[in-house]
mmCIF file of C-alpha atoms in Angstrom:
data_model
loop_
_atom_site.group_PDB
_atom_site.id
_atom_site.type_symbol
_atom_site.label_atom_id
_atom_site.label_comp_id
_atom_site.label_asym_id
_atom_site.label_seq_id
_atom_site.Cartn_x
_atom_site.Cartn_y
_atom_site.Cartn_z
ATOM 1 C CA UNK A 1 -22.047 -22.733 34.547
ATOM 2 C CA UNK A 2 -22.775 -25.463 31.331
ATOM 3 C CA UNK A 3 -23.945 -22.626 29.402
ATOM 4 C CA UNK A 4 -20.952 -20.262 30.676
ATOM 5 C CA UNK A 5 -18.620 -22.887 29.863
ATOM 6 C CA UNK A 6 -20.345 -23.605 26.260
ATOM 7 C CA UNK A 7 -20.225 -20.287 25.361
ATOM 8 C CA UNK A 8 -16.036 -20.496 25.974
ATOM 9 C CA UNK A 9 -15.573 -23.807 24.360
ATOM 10 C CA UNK A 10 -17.871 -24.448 22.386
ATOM 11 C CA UNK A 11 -18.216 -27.459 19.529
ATOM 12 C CA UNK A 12 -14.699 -29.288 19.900
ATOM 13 C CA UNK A 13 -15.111 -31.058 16.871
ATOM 14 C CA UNK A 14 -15.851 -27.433 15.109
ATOM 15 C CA UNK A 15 -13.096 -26.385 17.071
ATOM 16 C CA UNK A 16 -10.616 -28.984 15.429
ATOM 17 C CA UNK A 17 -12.592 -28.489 11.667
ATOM 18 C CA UNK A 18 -11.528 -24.651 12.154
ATOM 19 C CA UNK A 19 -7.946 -25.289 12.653
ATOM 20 C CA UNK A 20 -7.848 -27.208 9.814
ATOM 21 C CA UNK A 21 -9.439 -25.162 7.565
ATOM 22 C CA UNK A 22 -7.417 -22.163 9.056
ATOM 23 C CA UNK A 23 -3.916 -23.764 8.396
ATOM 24 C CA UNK A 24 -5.633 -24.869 5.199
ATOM 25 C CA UNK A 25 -6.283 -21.394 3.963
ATOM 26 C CA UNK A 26 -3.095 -19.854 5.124
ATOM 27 C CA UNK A 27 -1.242 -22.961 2.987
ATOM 28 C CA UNK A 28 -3.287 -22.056 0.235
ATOM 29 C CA UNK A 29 -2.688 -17.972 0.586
ATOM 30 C CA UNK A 30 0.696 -18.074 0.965
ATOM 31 C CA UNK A 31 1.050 -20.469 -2.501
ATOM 32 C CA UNK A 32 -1.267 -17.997 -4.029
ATOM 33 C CA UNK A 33 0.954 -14.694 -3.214
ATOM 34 C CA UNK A 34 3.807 -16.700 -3.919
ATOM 35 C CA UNK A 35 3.144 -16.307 -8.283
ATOM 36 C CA UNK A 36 2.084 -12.771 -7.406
ATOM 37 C CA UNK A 37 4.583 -10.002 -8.161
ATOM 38 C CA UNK A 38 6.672 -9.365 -5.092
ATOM 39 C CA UNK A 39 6.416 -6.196 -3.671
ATOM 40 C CA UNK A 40 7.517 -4.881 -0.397
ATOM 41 C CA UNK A 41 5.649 -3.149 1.712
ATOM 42 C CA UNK A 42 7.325 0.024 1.359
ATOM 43 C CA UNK A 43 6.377 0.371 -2.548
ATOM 44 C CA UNK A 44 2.451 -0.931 -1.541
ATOM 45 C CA UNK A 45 -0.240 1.628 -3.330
ATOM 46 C CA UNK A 46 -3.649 1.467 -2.024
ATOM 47 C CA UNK A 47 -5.023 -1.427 -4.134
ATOM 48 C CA UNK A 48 -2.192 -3.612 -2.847
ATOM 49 C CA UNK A 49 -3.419 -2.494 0.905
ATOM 50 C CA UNK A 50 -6.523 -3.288 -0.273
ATOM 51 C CA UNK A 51 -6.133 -6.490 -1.555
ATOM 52 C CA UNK A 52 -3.935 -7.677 1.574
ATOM 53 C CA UNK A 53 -6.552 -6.690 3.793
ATOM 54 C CA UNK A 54 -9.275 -8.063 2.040
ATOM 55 C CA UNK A 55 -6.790 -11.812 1.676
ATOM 56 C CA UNK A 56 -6.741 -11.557 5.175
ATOM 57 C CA UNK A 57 -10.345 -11.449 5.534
ATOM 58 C CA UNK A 58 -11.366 -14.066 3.771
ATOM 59 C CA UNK A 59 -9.161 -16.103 5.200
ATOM 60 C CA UNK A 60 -10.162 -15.047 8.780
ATOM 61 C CA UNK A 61 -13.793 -15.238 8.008
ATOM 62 C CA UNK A 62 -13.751 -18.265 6.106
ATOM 63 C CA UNK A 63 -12.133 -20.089 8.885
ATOM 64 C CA UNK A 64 -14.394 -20.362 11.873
ATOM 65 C CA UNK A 65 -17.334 -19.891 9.289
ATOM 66 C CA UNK A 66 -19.424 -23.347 9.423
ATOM 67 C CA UNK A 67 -21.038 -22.453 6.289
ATOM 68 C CA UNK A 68 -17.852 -21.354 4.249
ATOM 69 C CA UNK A 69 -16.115 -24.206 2.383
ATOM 70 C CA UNK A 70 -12.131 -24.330 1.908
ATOM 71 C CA UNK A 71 -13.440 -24.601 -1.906
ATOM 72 C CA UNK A 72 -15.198 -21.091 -1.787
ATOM 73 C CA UNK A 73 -12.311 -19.271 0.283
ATOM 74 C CA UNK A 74 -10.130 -20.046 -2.325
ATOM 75 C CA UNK A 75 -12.093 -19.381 -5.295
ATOM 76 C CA UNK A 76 -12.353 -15.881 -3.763
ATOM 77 C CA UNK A 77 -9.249 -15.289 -2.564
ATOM 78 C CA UNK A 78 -8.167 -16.535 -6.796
ATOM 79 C CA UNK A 79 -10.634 -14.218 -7.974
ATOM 80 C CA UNK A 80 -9.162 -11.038 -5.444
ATOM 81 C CA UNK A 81 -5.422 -11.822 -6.415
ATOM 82 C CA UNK A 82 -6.364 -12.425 -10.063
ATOM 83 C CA UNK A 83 -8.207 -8.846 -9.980
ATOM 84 C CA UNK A 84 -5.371 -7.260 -8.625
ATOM 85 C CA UNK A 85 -2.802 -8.486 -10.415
ATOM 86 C CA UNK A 86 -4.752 -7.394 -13.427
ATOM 87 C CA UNK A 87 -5.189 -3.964 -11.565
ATOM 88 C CA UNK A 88 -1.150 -3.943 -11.275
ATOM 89 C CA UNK A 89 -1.024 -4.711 -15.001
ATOM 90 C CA UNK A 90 -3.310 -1.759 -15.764
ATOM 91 C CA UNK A 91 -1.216 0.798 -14.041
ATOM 92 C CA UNK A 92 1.202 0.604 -16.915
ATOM 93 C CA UNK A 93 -0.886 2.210 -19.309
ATOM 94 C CA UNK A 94 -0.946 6.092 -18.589
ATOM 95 C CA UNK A 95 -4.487 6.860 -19.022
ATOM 96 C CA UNK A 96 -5.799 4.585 -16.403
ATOM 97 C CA UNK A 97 -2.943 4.821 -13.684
ATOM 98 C CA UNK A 98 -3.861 8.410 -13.321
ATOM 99 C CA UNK A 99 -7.004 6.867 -11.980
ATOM 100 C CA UNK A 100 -5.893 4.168 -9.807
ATOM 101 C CA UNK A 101 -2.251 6.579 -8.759
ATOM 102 C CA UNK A 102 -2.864 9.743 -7.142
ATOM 103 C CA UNK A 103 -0.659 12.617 -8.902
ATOM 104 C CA UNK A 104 2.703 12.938 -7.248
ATOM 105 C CA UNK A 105 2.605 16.360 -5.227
ATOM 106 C CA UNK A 106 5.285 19.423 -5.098
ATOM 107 C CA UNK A 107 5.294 19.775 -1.400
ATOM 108 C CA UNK A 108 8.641 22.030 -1.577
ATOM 109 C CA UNK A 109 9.635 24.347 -4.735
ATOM 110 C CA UNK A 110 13.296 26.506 -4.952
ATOM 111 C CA UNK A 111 12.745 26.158 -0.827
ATOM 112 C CA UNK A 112 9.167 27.269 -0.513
ATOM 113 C CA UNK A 113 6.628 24.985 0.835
ATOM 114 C CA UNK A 114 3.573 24.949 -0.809
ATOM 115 C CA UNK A 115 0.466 24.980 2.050
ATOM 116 C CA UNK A 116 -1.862 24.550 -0.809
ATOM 117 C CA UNK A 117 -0.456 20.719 -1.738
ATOM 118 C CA UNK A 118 0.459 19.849 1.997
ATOM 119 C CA UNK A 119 -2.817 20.588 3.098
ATOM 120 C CA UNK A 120 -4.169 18.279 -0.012
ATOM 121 C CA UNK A 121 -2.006 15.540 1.371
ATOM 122 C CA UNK A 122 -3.171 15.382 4.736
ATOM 123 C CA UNK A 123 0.066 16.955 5.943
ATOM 124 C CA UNK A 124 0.835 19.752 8.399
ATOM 125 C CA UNK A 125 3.679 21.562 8.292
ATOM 126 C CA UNK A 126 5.331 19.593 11.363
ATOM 127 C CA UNK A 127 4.899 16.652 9.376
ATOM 128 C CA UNK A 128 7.326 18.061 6.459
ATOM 129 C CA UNK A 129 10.180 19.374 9.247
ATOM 130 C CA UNK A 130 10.166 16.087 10.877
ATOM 131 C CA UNK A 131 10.819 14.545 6.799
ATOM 132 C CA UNK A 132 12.999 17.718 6.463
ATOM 133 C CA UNK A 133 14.995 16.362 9.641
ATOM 134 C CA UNK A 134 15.394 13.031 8.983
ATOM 135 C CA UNK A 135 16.991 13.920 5.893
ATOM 136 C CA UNK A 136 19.249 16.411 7.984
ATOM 137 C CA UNK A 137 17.957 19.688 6.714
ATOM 138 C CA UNK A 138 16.514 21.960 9.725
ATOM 139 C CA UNK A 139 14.428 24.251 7.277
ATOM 140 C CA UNK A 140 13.381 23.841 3.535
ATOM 141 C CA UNK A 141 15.963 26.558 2.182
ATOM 142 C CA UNK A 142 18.467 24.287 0.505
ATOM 143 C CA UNK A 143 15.568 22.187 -0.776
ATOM 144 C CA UNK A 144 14.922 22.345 -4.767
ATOM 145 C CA UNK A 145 11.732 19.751 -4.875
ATOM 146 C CA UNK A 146 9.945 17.626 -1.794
ATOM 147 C CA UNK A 147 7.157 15.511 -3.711
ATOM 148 C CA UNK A 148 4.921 13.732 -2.352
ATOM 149 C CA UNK A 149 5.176 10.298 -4.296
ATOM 150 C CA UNK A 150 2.187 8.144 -5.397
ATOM 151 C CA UNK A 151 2.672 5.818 -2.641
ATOM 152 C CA UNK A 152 2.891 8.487 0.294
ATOM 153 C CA UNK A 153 6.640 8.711 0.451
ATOM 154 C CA UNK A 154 8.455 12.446 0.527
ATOM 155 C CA UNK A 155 11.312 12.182 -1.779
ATOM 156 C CA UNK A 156 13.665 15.375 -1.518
ATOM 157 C CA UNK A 157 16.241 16.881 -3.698
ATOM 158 C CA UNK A 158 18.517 19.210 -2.857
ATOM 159 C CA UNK A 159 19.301 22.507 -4.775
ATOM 160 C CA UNK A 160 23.345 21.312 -4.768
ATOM 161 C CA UNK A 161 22.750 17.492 -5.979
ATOM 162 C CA UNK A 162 23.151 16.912 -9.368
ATOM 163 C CA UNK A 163 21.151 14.060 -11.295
ATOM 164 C CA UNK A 164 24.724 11.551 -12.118
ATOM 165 C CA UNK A 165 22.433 9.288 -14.101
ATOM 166 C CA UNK A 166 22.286 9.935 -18.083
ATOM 167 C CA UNK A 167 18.839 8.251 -17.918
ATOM 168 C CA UNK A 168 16.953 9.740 -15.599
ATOM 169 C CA UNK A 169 14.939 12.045 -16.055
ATOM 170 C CA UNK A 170 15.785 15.859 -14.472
ATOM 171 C CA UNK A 171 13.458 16.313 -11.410
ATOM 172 C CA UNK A 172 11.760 19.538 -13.209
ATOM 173 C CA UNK A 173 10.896 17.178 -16.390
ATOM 174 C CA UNK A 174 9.809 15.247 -13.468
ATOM 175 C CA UNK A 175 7.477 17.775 -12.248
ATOM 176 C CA UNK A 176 6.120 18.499 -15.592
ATOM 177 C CA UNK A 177 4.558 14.713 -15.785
ATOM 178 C CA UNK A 178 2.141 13.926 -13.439
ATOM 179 C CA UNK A 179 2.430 16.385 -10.527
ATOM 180 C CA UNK A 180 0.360 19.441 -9.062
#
């Protein structure tokens, strides 16, 4: 029963150690994504994931480890923030985004869906009428463009909406840069 009860409980004083160093690292996580650039989650690309996942793992890991300092948790959770903020910073020149950005994808031309790209984006067509729905469209006829954005969001545009902006750009100069 000692050893049962051991194996539940454990070291009370390591017990007490890990709660500090847990509310430690959280303190010292939340300071450090306070000077990062604030992004919400719906406009995370897939180094951001990464980089919140892998945050959360040090700090997790470096918590209830014995032989993990509050010193070397935060030295690596510096060096992971500092490499992807300069990761961020690298996305605005265009050579290397189209390395860490996926292309944006024509899922829907002129009201034709395009198998080819959907099947490319992990979609299936059930996927793209449920999109199509929630946008109020039953079938992809009025439909100029569905893309399939960098960060895994359909945007749609309609064949009677007209671009009211001066500035931006027209969505088939749009297709022209960056898209399959």
């Amino acid at each position: 029963m000692d050893r049962i009860l051991q194996a539940l409980i454990g070291d009370q004083l390591g017990a007490v150690d890990a709660a500090i160093k847990a509310a430690a690292l959280f303190l010292t996580a939340a300071i450090l994504f306070r000077f990062m650039e604030r992004r919400t989650l719906a406009e995370f690309a897939p180094f951001d994931w990464i980089a919140a996942v892998a945050a959360g793992a040090v700090v997790g890991r470096a918590a209830t480890a014995s032989d993990t300092s509050w010193l070397n948790a935060t030295a690596a959770l510096i060096s992971l923030l500092a490499a992807h903020a300069v990761l961020a910073r690298l996305r605005f020149i265009p050579a290397i985004r189209r390395f860490i950005d996926p292309l944006l994808k024509v899922l829907i031309r002129n009201g034709h869906v395009d198998r080819r790209n959907l099947r490319r984006c992990g979609l299936t067509t059930a996927d793209l009428e449920a999109v199509l729905r929630q946008h109020g469209h039953e079938s992809s006829d009025r439909i100029h463009l569905a893309i399939f954005e960098a960060k895994g969001a359909i945007s749609i545009l309609f064949k009677d909406e007209r671009v009211t902006d001066p500035n931006a750009a027209a969505p088939d100069a749009l297709v022209g840069r960056g898209c399959e």
